[in-house]
Amino acid sequence: MAYDKFTILRSTAVPMPIENVDTDQIIPARFLKATERKGFGDNLFRDWRYEADGTPKKDFVLNNPIYSGKILVGGKNFGSGSSREHAAWAIYDYGFRCVVSSFFADIFKNNSLNIGILPVQISAGFLDKIFTAIEADPKTALEVNLEAQRITILSTGESESFEINGYKKHNLMNGYDDIDYLQSMKADIESFAAKSIY
Amino acid sequence: MSKAPATLFDKVWDSHVVRKIEDGPDVLFIDRHFIHEVTSPVAFLGLESRGLKVMFPGKTFATADHNTPTINQHLPVQDPLSANQLKALETNSAKYGISHWGLGNPKNGIVHVVGPENGITLPGMTIVCGDSHTSTHGAFGAIAFGIGTSEVEMVLSSQCIMQPKPKKMRIKVNGKLGKGVVPKDVVLYIISRLTAAGATGYFIEFAGEVFEQMSMEGRMTVCNMSIEMGARGGMIAPDETTFAYIKGREKAPNGEAWDKALAYWKTLKTDEGAAFDIEYEYNAADIEPMITYGTNPGMGMGITRHIPSAAEAGGSKASYEKSLNYMGFREQDEMLGKKVDYVFIGSCTNGRIEDFRAFASIVKGRKKADHVTAWIVPGSHIVEQQIKEEGILDILTAAGFQLRQPGCSACLAMNDDKIPAGKYAVSTSNRNFEGRQGPGARTLLASPLVAAAAAVTGVVTDPRSLMAE
Ligand code: SF4
């Protein structure tokens, strides 16, 4: 699935200082019934965001108009649980392009990269600084520079670098995906398969 | 020339690398691909929009399980969205020549139950599926893990996925398990020690006497929950127990092919001196029947204990309190004696014949507690058949229980099997996340023995108190 190229993102951020945000919270299973990748953003964090009757829960951050932006900042172990890519789709569809945390669950991280969301893993200390800065001023903007692999709190100038492998970085910056790459090496795969015992 | 000592994981992984990308992932060849109705439709749409074909349809197997009803499976599926997904799986499978075990097929069942029981899962394979509990198949000495829908599309179109090689962890448990302590307790214990994120970035090998002596069903239960400590997967070296389980299953090799495969499978073990990035060792005698009290599988404890305080539990206090609040529990509460409203036995964690045997061993000669609603859901039609043939159904019926039809059911509550808000369910499944078993549902993960004890007493009960000496 094609996605927008990711280079430099400057945006305010939505803070969610909760640990172990799992994929069942990001998108509950009962909303996984579509056969197309459409509209998942409406049900992002459904049960934290809405009462059973559909009224928005006032104290949930996505319902608080003072917070907005293309960056979601979450607590440690973000995205644990199921392999449902729908969780990443919901985040993307809602309008986020980047998720920041001090620790990500593996499959969620992979899924995000595969659909054009940049997971930025930073130290616990820097994560705290971001939360503090946003708490002090919800209009605090962050800059995520993929090329330089650096995240900066623009109001204070504090920054930290983050890791991403060269291959994924190249893909994200150019809007490529793994399927394009794999198609380009079909002949190698054919000959590999010919030797397989299974 | 002698080769450097390698781990089981290295042997299987390295032999499947088609290409190594510098400063990037490995291109990994996939031997078996399982698909189900929920995470595959968008992958097929992707194929179509790119004009791609399925490269090796014979290596992919489809089964319907996630949102199938567990009663009246012969009737049309009521929920139109679920029916639509089931139809999409059927149509896509037919269109691309993929074998499909849909509703009503005698081979139908939960993907991680039917793979092994039909001999599709074999040692030394790489196996993926758009479901995180694909790690189950690691019990056979396979590298098996869950993938996202983009990756499902990759495997369909190229039989490969791109993955950085995980680090290696070994977890040893030695000694002998005590009375009433079963494989589910072993894995819940390990997760409670390591936390729900403790193995993120790793692939686990489970080793030691406890796993060597464990049945294949038990090993599947353990590997199934590797993902609940954050690991990509877990595996156990194949041995005589493994080979005996596989032999004669429908899709397993036979004749000359069997001998050849067997010779290869016997090489699949970690060499003396091979290095792991990290190792843990636990003692079987320290494990008691387990139960969870919180909203991630790491929040578990011995059933006779008290809920730890936030300080004892570690981690963020606010997150801990949020979790206990959701559960309606307090620090230092005792779990024994807490009222239970629902009991669910099933799922790819504990929906195999051994699990129902264990459940029946406690239920036999007792009655279901009046206020408990019990959902007893076999992992597949083959398991359902065994339950009937072994007389387990008679024991269940005499005790006032009913058997449902196979599927994922209340494990993720995509069908009608939802635990109502605020109610407590002792569940043999794998996740106790908020709302996992229905909005507001409160899940206590436990073994089939603990589930049975709760089902007949109506409260959290130590199963050892109901077992003969
Ligand atoms: S039983 Fe639960 S964990 Fe297993 S495949 Fe079904 S939904 Fe996934």
XYZ file of C-alpha atoms and ligand atoms in Angstrom:
675
model
C 0.000 0.000 0.000
C 1.502 3.307 -1.020
C 2.091 5.897 1.693
C 3.401 9.443 1.915
C 7.157 9.953 1.935
C 8.595 10.768 5.322
C 11.365 13.349 5.581
C 11.022 16.029 8.260
C 7.918 16.264 10.400
C 7.268 19.342 12.538
C 4.124 19.107 14.571
C 2.505 19.442 17.954
C 1.977 16.121 19.687
C -0.672 14.188 21.575
C 0.610 12.849 24.928
C -0.482 9.460 26.237
C 1.711 8.674 29.244
C 0.340 5.170 29.785
C 2.524 2.050 29.806
C 1.740 -1.132 27.866
C -0.792 0.435 25.499
C -1.829 -2.762 23.721
C -3.328 -3.287 20.295
C -6.693 -4.257 21.768
C -6.926 -0.695 23.128
C -5.668 0.862 19.907
C -8.350 -0.952 17.934
C -10.655 -3.426 19.695
C -11.206 -6.737 17.906
C -14.845 -6.077 17.165
C -13.770 -3.361 14.724
C -11.592 -5.685 12.679
C -14.361 -6.906 10.457
C -13.790 -4.773 7.404
C -12.427 -6.331 4.235
C -10.963 -3.028 3.095
C -8.491 -0.692 4.704
C -10.831 2.209 5.312
C -12.172 4.210 8.225
C -10.191 2.616 11.046
C -9.297 6.019 12.485
C -12.879 6.463 13.685
C -12.403 3.566 16.074
C -8.883 4.381 17.210
C -8.801 3.874 21.018
C -12.534 3.257 20.781
C -13.191 2.120 24.340
C -10.989 4.773 25.933
C -12.444 7.426 23.691
C -16.186 6.727 23.799
C -18.774 5.524 26.282
C -20.731 2.436 25.262
C -23.474 4.706 23.896
C -21.017 6.605 21.701
C -20.640 9.815 23.716
C -17.034 10.974 23.880
C -15.269 10.521 27.227
C -14.206 14.022 28.243
C -11.082 13.034 30.105
C -9.527 11.099 27.217
C -6.733 12.929 25.477
C -8.043 12.537 21.908
C -11.217 14.302 23.017
C -9.341 17.219 24.481
C -9.127 19.972 21.837
C -6.005 21.499 23.348
C -3.989 18.512 22.112
C -3.546 17.812 18.437
C -0.877 17.021 15.868
C 0.656 14.318 13.762
C 2.796 12.833 16.516
C 1.533 10.459 19.199
C 3.722 10.176 22.284
C 3.088 7.000 24.277
C 4.413 5.315 27.417
C 6.757 2.363 27.575
C 5.963 -0.869 25.665
C 3.644 0.752 23.179
C 1.748 -1.556 20.812
C 2.065 -4.837 22.676
C -0.287 -7.674 21.887
C -1.713 -8.790 18.633
C -0.224 -8.682 15.165
C -3.223 -6.806 13.765
C -1.875 -4.231 11.347
C -5.264 -2.578 11.824
C -3.735 -0.934 14.914
C -1.187 0.862 12.757
C -3.839 1.603 10.113
C -6.056 3.210 12.753
C -3.209 5.421 13.931
C -2.320 6.401 10.361
C -5.918 6.921 9.332
C -6.533 9.176 12.334
C -3.730 11.398 11.060
C -0.628 10.396 12.995
C 2.591 9.879 11.042
C 4.929 9.249 13.920
C 4.698 7.476 17.285
C 7.253 8.230 19.986
C 7.905 5.963 22.947
C 10.746 4.654 25.084
C 9.945 1.090 24.009
C 7.890 -0.541 21.269
C 6.523 -4.031 20.863
C 8.210 -5.734 17.903
C 5.324 -6.559 15.611
C 3.742 -3.154 16.056
C 7.033 -1.511 15.145
C 7.345 -3.613 11.987
C 3.749 -3.009 10.997
C 4.171 0.735 11.452
C 7.268 0.877 9.301
C 5.520 -1.181 6.644
C 2.704 1.315 6.272
C 4.636 4.556 6.574
C 4.419 5.433 10.262
C 7.770 6.212 11.843
C 8.217 4.675 15.310
C 10.775 6.780 17.177
C 12.314 5.008 20.148
C 14.010 7.326 22.634
C 15.380 7.096 26.157
C 13.015 7.090 29.138
C 14.609 10.352 30.233
C 13.936 12.137 26.957
C 10.407 10.765 26.872
C 9.810 12.357 30.276
C 11.152 15.640 28.960
C 8.685 15.546 26.096
C 5.770 14.801 28.411
C 6.853 17.614 30.729
C 7.202 20.083 27.863
C 3.760 19.234 26.476
C 2.223 19.431 29.927
C 3.700 22.908 30.391
C 2.546 23.999 26.952
C 0.249 21.866 24.794
C 1.381 23.873 21.778
C 4.928 22.555 22.136
C 6.093 21.379 18.747
C 8.453 18.497 18.044
C 10.627 18.043 15.026
C 11.327 14.557 13.760
C 14.091 14.547 11.195
C 14.381 11.114 9.613
C 17.404 11.908 7.485
C 19.369 13.102 10.531
C 17.694 10.512 12.808
C 17.028 13.171 15.403
C 14.021 14.302 17.433
C 13.950 17.824 18.892
C 11.686 19.669 21.309
C 11.525 22.932 19.385
C 10.676 25.152 22.357
C 13.714 24.100 24.395
C 16.027 22.958 21.636
C 16.696 19.696 23.480
C 17.159 16.764 21.154
C 18.059 13.102 20.977
C 19.032 10.762 18.167
C 17.134 7.589 17.318
C 17.942 4.338 15.532
C 16.524 3.010 12.305
C 18.198 0.664 9.856
C 19.418 2.096 6.585
C 17.119 -0.018 4.469
C 13.904 1.030 6.249
C 15.018 4.639 6.345
C 15.545 4.647 2.601
C 12.105 3.082 2.074
C 10.308 5.595 4.287
C 12.054 8.588 2.780
C 11.089 7.452 -0.693
C 7.684 5.933 -0.019
C 8.855 2.445 -1.132
C 7.743 -0.753 0.482
C 9.090 -4.275 0.937
C 6.807 -5.744 -1.682
C 8.517 -3.691 -4.374
C 11.864 -4.966 -3.154
C 10.796 -8.609 -3.020
C 9.339 -8.446 -6.509
C 12.729 -7.324 -7.738
C 14.393 -10.523 -6.494
C 11.907 -13.115 -7.694
C 14.521 -15.132 -9.575
C 16.604 -15.623 -6.433
C 13.529 -16.711 -4.535
C 12.602 -19.214 -7.264
C 15.964 -20.903 -7.111
C 15.933 -20.883 -3.321
C 12.510 -22.508 -3.305
C 13.663 -25.215 -5.690
C 16.065 -26.486 -3.016
C 13.562 -26.409 -0.170
C 12.693 -29.780 1.371
C 9.225 -28.611 2.381
C 36.452 -28.706 9.269
C 34.354 -28.146 12.336
C 31.596 -25.564 12.328
C 31.134 -23.041 15.107
C 28.518 -24.212 17.610
C 25.072 -22.909 16.663
C 21.764 -22.625 18.435
C 18.620 -24.344 17.196
C 17.301 -20.924 16.236
C 20.429 -20.076 14.200
C 20.242 -23.360 12.333
C 16.670 -22.850 11.214
C 16.916 -19.105 10.582
C 20.210 -19.142 8.684
C 19.078 -21.942 6.399
C 16.131 -19.795 5.300
C 17.914 -16.559 4.463
C 17.594 -15.881 0.739
C 19.493 -12.616 0.966
C 21.095 -10.507 3.648
C 20.622 -6.783 3.170
C 23.422 -4.674 4.515
C 22.176 -2.381 7.302
C 18.744 -3.882 6.808
C 16.648 -6.970 7.380
C 17.177 -10.529 6.130
C 14.975 -11.796 3.344
C 13.563 -14.925 4.921
C 11.976 -17.760 2.959
C 8.710 -19.017 4.446
C 7.829 -22.720 4.301
C 4.293 -22.518 5.634
C 1.834 -19.676 5.645
C -1.483 -19.846 7.463
C -4.220 -17.345 6.746
C -7.596 -16.628 8.337
C -10.528 -14.390 7.541
C -9.564 -11.286 9.549
C -6.047 -10.346 8.534
C -6.009 -11.598 4.937
C -8.672 -9.703 2.933
C -6.701 -6.465 2.672
C -3.591 -8.418 1.651
C -5.513 -9.966 -1.234
C -6.801 -6.526 -2.225
C -3.204 -5.336 -2.217
C -2.180 -8.172 -4.543
C -4.951 -7.299 -6.893
C -4.211 -3.602 -6.989
C -0.597 -4.393 -7.872
C -1.575 -7.101 -10.326
C 0.423 -9.781 -8.493
C -0.207 -13.527 -8.171
C 0.253 -15.935 -5.284
C 3.721 -17.341 -5.880
C 3.347 -20.762 -4.193
C -0.325 -21.414 -3.386
C 0.574 -24.887 -2.077
C 2.495 -23.385 0.843
C -0.459 -21.386 2.165
C -3.382 -22.856 4.151
C -6.588 -21.051 4.998
C -8.927 -21.710 7.890
C -11.852 -19.701 9.275
C -11.718 -19.231 13.016
C -11.553 -15.699 14.404
C -15.141 -14.596 14.049
C -16.990 -17.845 13.461
C -19.972 -18.580 15.718
C -19.613 -21.419 18.230
C -23.225 -22.531 18.050
C -25.349 -23.460 15.035
C -22.461 -23.412 12.609
C -24.687 -25.085 10.036
C -26.799 -21.916 9.778
C -25.767 -18.859 7.763
C -23.562 -16.534 9.816
C -25.813 -13.820 11.262
C -23.423 -10.908 11.511
C -23.102 -9.504 7.968
C -19.569 -8.179 8.485
C -18.288 -11.525 9.746
C -20.108 -13.322 6.956
C -18.443 -10.984 4.498
C -14.965 -11.775 5.807
C -15.633 -15.508 5.731
C -16.853 -15.212 2.174
C -13.778 -13.201 1.195
C -11.507 -15.927 2.567
C -13.379 -18.561 0.622
C -13.395 -16.582 -2.625
C -9.761 -15.534 -2.392
C -8.643 -19.084 -1.575
C -10.564 -20.492 -4.518
C -9.321 -17.818 -6.853
C -5.658 -18.390 -6.052
C -5.760 -22.151 -5.496
C -5.190 -22.119 -1.739
C -6.481 -24.988 0.382
C -9.335 -23.697 2.525
C -10.953 -25.277 5.569
C -14.016 -23.120 6.058
C -16.931 -23.425 8.439
C -18.450 -26.879 8.315
C -15.313 -28.508 6.944
C -14.380 -31.431 9.239
C -10.810 -30.091 9.344
C -11.888 -26.611 10.429
C -10.682 -25.125 13.684
C -8.333 -22.544 15.149
C -5.411 -22.060 12.824
C -2.775 -22.937 15.437
C -4.623 -26.084 16.412
C -5.319 -27.448 12.939
C -1.799 -26.841 11.576
C -0.106 -29.221 14.005
C -2.897 -31.781 14.228
C -2.865 -32.341 10.472
C 0.891 -32.583 10.149
C 1.249 -29.287 8.283
C 3.572 -27.953 10.987
C 6.948 -29.698 10.952
C 10.339 -29.243 12.636
C 12.834 -26.912 11.013
C 10.225 -24.927 9.130
C 9.661 -21.208 9.002
C 5.973 -20.574 9.628
C 4.059 -17.304 9.653
C 0.458 -16.199 9.996
C -1.319 -12.914 10.525
C -1.900 -13.770 14.164
C 0.614 -13.203 16.926
C 0.090 -16.623 18.501
C 1.679 -18.274 15.501
C 4.489 -18.774 17.993
C 2.551 -21.930 18.993
C 4.163 -23.883 16.159
C 7.590 -23.318 17.721
C 6.777 -26.335 19.894
C 7.917 -28.462 16.937
C 11.307 -26.798 16.595
C 10.042 -24.454 13.900
C 10.598 -20.704 13.703
C 7.044 -19.445 13.832
C 5.756 -15.957 14.421
C 2.926 -13.542 13.788
C 2.992 -10.971 11.003
C 0.969 -7.980 9.893
C -1.203 -7.757 6.820
C 1.479 -6.075 4.673
C 3.656 -9.068 5.428
C 0.824 -11.452 4.571
C 0.811 -9.758 1.185
C 4.591 -10.221 0.927
C 4.369 -13.927 1.648
C 1.514 -14.420 -0.787
C 3.348 -12.602 -3.555
C 6.925 -13.727 -2.914
C 6.939 -16.447 -0.214
C 9.348 -14.243 1.744
C 9.272 -11.597 4.415
C 11.906 -9.136 5.473
C 12.963 -9.381 9.081
C 15.931 -8.286 11.126
C 17.256 -11.375 12.922
C 16.102 -11.294 16.547
C 18.461 -11.804 19.456
C 18.527 -15.157 21.215
C 17.243 -15.980 24.676
C 17.236 -19.332 26.413
C 14.888 -20.097 29.275
C 15.575 -23.252 31.227
C 13.241 -24.799 33.719
C 14.620 -27.792 35.567
C 13.188 -30.059 38.211
C 9.757 -31.606 38.535
C 6.427 -29.818 38.462
C 4.274 -30.161 41.551
C 0.710 -31.429 41.832
C -1.801 -29.397 39.860
C 0.929 -27.462 38.043
C 0.551 -27.701 34.276
C 2.236 -26.108 31.220
C 0.014 -23.007 31.353
C 1.265 -22.336 34.867
C 4.866 -22.710 33.718
C 4.467 -20.093 31.033
C 2.382 -17.704 33.179
C 5.082 -18.003 35.813
C 7.835 -17.172 33.338
C 5.899 -14.145 32.031
C 5.253 -12.926 35.571
C 9.003 -13.023 36.169
C 10.074 -11.489 32.865
C 7.160 -9.015 32.480
C 5.016 -8.509 29.387
C 7.878 -6.767 27.578
C 10.783 -8.731 29.039
C 11.608 -10.694 25.898
C 10.967 -7.996 23.277
C 13.546 -8.248 20.516
C 14.330 -11.890 21.308
C 13.482 -15.316 20.048
C 13.288 -17.810 22.894
C 14.440 -21.384 23.162
C 12.762 -23.217 26.031
C 15.002 -25.947 27.411
C 15.491 -28.109 30.454
C 13.839 -31.112 32.072
C 10.381 -29.634 32.365
C 10.057 -29.101 28.623
C 11.775 -32.363 27.761
C 9.160 -34.209 29.751
C 6.251 -32.160 28.451
C 3.732 -33.443 25.898
C 3.399 -31.727 22.510
C 0.132 -30.133 23.645
C 1.908 -28.682 26.659
C 4.806 -27.423 24.571
C 2.342 -25.706 22.261
C 0.730 -23.968 25.243
C 4.117 -22.663 26.340
C 5.354 -21.530 22.925
C 1.939 -19.992 22.238
C 2.446 -17.489 25.016
C 6.027 -16.490 24.132
C 4.537 -13.445 22.465
C 3.029 -12.394 25.809
C 6.507 -11.605 27.114
C 7.166 -9.603 23.973
C 9.241 -12.281 22.217
C 8.843 -12.786 18.517
C 8.437 -16.476 19.190
C 9.616 -19.413 21.216
C 10.812 -22.842 20.201
C 11.679 -26.229 21.655
C 14.117 -28.681 20.101
C 12.315 -31.587 18.437
C 12.795 -34.985 20.075
C 11.162 -38.414 20.187
C 7.997 -36.891 21.643
C 7.797 -34.569 18.633
C 8.435 -37.293 16.079
C 5.884 -39.632 17.656
C 3.279 -36.848 17.554
C 3.877 -36.089 13.875
C 4.114 -39.629 12.568
C 1.053 -40.733 10.632
C -0.640 -37.318 10.526
C -2.327 -36.565 7.248
C 0.134 -34.127 5.718
C 3.260 -35.412 7.440
C 5.896 -37.051 5.248
C 5.831 -40.852 5.045
C 7.910 -43.707 3.688
C 11.277 -42.651 2.359
C 10.437 -38.977 2.798
C 9.838 -39.639 6.486
C 13.258 -41.233 6.974
C 14.937 -38.379 5.195
C 13.055 -35.758 7.173
C 13.712 -37.547 10.440
C 17.447 -37.628 9.829
C 17.361 -33.875 9.298
C 15.113 -33.166 12.257
C 17.518 -34.979 14.561
C 20.168 -32.365 13.795
C 17.888 -29.604 15.033
C 19.232 -28.884 18.476
C 21.436 -26.298 20.074
C 25.080 -27.360 19.971
C 27.148 -27.596 23.112
C 28.756 -24.212 23.723
C 26.487 -22.200 21.418
C 25.960 -18.662 22.676
C 22.721 -16.916 23.631
C 22.404 -13.187 24.142
C 20.700 -13.819 27.458
C 19.727 -16.815 29.578
C 17.307 -17.377 32.448
C 16.866 -20.380 34.635
C 13.943 -21.266 36.875
C 13.158 -24.065 39.236
C 10.045 -26.177 38.649
C 9.456 -26.518 42.374
C 8.876 -22.750 42.693
C 5.862 -22.814 40.376
C 2.342 -23.164 41.720
C -0.992 -22.957 39.903
C -1.057 -19.416 38.514
C -3.690 -16.753 37.975
C -3.527 -13.199 36.630
C -4.976 -10.242 38.493
C -4.280 -7.358 36.095
C -4.577 -6.258 32.493
C -1.477 -7.732 30.933
C -0.276 -11.328 31.086
C 2.772 -10.319 33.113
C 0.481 -9.451 36.022
C 0.207 -13.004 37.292
C 0.936 -14.760 40.568
C 0.629 -18.039 42.429
C -3.040 -18.610 43.168
C -2.557 -18.688 46.947
C -0.826 -15.294 47.044
C -1.953 -11.737 47.554
C -1.997 -9.104 44.817
C 1.324 -7.267 45.002
C 1.500 -3.588 45.873
C 2.443 -1.109 43.155
C 5.926 -0.858 44.650
C 6.412 -4.637 44.646
C 5.108 -4.877 41.102
C 7.492 -2.211 39.782
C 6.808 -0.079 36.704
C 4.647 3.020 36.617
C 2.351 3.453 39.614
C -0.326 5.218 37.578
C -0.486 2.418 35.002
C -0.612 -0.173 37.788
C -3.463 1.595 39.548
C -5.340 2.042 36.286
C -5.071 -1.668 35.774
C -6.276 -2.719 39.246
C -9.066 -0.183 39.007
C -10.261 -1.716 35.794
C -10.220 -5.132 37.423
C -11.992 -3.901 40.545
C -9.172 -5.244 42.750
C -6.974 -3.682 45.418
C -3.369 -4.165 46.347
C -2.907 -7.023 48.830
C -6.286 -8.615 47.970
C -6.351 -12.371 48.104
C -7.431 -13.974 44.833
C -8.777 -17.179 46.379
C -12.484 -16.902 47.014
C -13.156 -14.102 44.521
C -16.440 -14.568 42.734
C -16.312 -15.763 39.135
C -19.140 -15.150 36.636
C -17.792 -16.800 33.499
C -15.440 -19.615 32.661
C -13.937 -20.023 29.214
C -11.927 -23.059 28.234
C -10.615 -22.995 24.714
C -8.387 -20.938 22.361
C -5.125 -21.876 20.682
C -3.497 -21.762 24.113
C -5.643 -24.381 25.840
C -8.131 -25.774 23.347
C -6.510 -29.166 22.743
C -7.586 -32.572 23.923
C -5.252 -32.633 26.931
C -6.811 -29.419 28.170
C -10.277 -30.903 28.108
C -9.015 -34.039 29.809
C -7.584 -31.855 32.575
C -10.801 -29.853 32.845
C -12.866 -33.049 33.044
C -10.603 -34.542 35.713
C -11.791 -31.863 38.142
C -15.371 -31.617 36.947
C -15.999 -35.344 37.140
C -18.574 -36.175 39.805
C -19.199 -32.479 40.554
C -21.736 -29.922 39.324
C -21.328 -26.631 37.584
C -21.840 -23.724 39.992
C -25.289 -22.253 39.353
C -24.241 -18.674 38.768
C -21.364 -19.501 36.426
C -21.772 -19.320 32.664
C -19.296 -21.699 31.074
C -18.152 -21.667 27.463
C -16.404 -24.862 26.543
C -14.969 -24.479 23.088
C -12.770 -27.082 21.396
C -9.918 -25.812 19.247
C -11.002 -27.846 16.226
C -13.486 -30.424 14.987
C -10.862 -33.091 15.499
C -10.601 -32.086 19.172
C -14.391 -31.995 19.401
C -14.475 -35.540 18.046
C -11.901 -36.695 20.592
C -13.908 -35.120 23.412
C -16.879 -37.199 22.358
C -14.985 -40.411 21.746
C -13.116 -40.322 25.046
C -16.275 -39.909 27.095
C -15.340 -36.395 28.198
C -18.579 -35.037 26.806
C -20.538 -37.379 29.079
C -18.648 -36.098 32.120
C -19.290 -32.513 31.093
C -22.963 -33.095 30.416
C -23.482 -34.891 33.717
C -21.960 -31.881 35.480
C -24.277 -29.466 33.694
C -21.901 -28.138 31.000
C -22.466 -27.810 27.284
C -19.947 -28.193 24.529
C -19.799 -25.518 21.849
C -18.389 -25.696 18.326
C -14.764 -24.853 17.475
C -13.350 -21.368 16.935
C -11.480 -18.565 18.656
C -14.617 -17.571 20.518
C -14.139 -15.578 23.717
C -10.371 -15.430 23.260
C -10.890 -12.223 21.323
C -14.667 -11.902 21.383
C -15.115 -11.046 17.729
C -18.157 -13.275 17.521
C -21.084 -13.300 19.964
C -19.098 -14.875 22.788
C -18.465 -11.682 24.742
C -18.083 -11.412 28.502
C -20.385 -8.583 29.703
C -18.908 -5.400 31.168
C -17.767 -5.701 34.756
C -18.059 -9.498 34.865
C -15.193 -11.752 35.896
C -14.069 -14.563 33.624
C -11.532 -17.240 34.410
C -10.163 -17.924 30.971
C -7.669 -20.397 29.573
C -6.854 -18.024 26.704
C -3.800 -15.821 26.450
C -4.683 -12.161 26.937
C -6.255 -10.283 29.795
C -6.081 -6.846 28.175
C -8.857 -4.373 28.910
C -11.871 -5.321 26.844
C -10.160 -8.271 25.191
C -13.077 -10.575 25.985
C -15.709 -7.892 25.443
C -15.965 -4.200 26.400
C -15.455 -3.886 30.157
C -14.840 -7.617 30.628
C -12.443 -8.641 33.400
C -10.229 -11.580 32.553
C -8.317 -13.868 34.893
C -5.940 -16.036 32.877
C -5.329 -19.502 34.222
C -4.869 -23.179 33.404
C -7.679 -25.598 32.522
C -7.455 -27.013 36.072
C -7.967 -23.591 37.661
C -10.779 -22.903 35.189
C -12.457 -26.176 36.135
C -12.110 -25.466 39.846
C -13.739 -22.058 39.333
C -16.495 -23.558 37.192
C -17.604 -25.992 39.882
C -17.131 -23.777 42.932
C -18.081 -20.400 41.437
C -15.076 -18.687 43.012
C -11.324 -18.626 42.431
C -10.216 -21.943 43.891
C -6.932 -23.757 44.195
C -7.457 -26.850 42.013
C -5.172 -28.867 44.282
C -7.880 -28.761 46.931
C -10.181 -30.648 44.563
C -7.671 -33.223 43.399
C -7.166 -36.674 44.855
C -3.860 -37.226 46.667
S -7.636 -18.401 19.796
Fe -7.154 -16.275 20.228
S -4.971 -16.100 20.095
Fe -5.561 -18.027 19.158
S -5.714 -17.627 16.979
Fe -7.716 -17.328 17.876
S -7.811 -15.160 18.423
Fe -5.673 -15.629 18.044
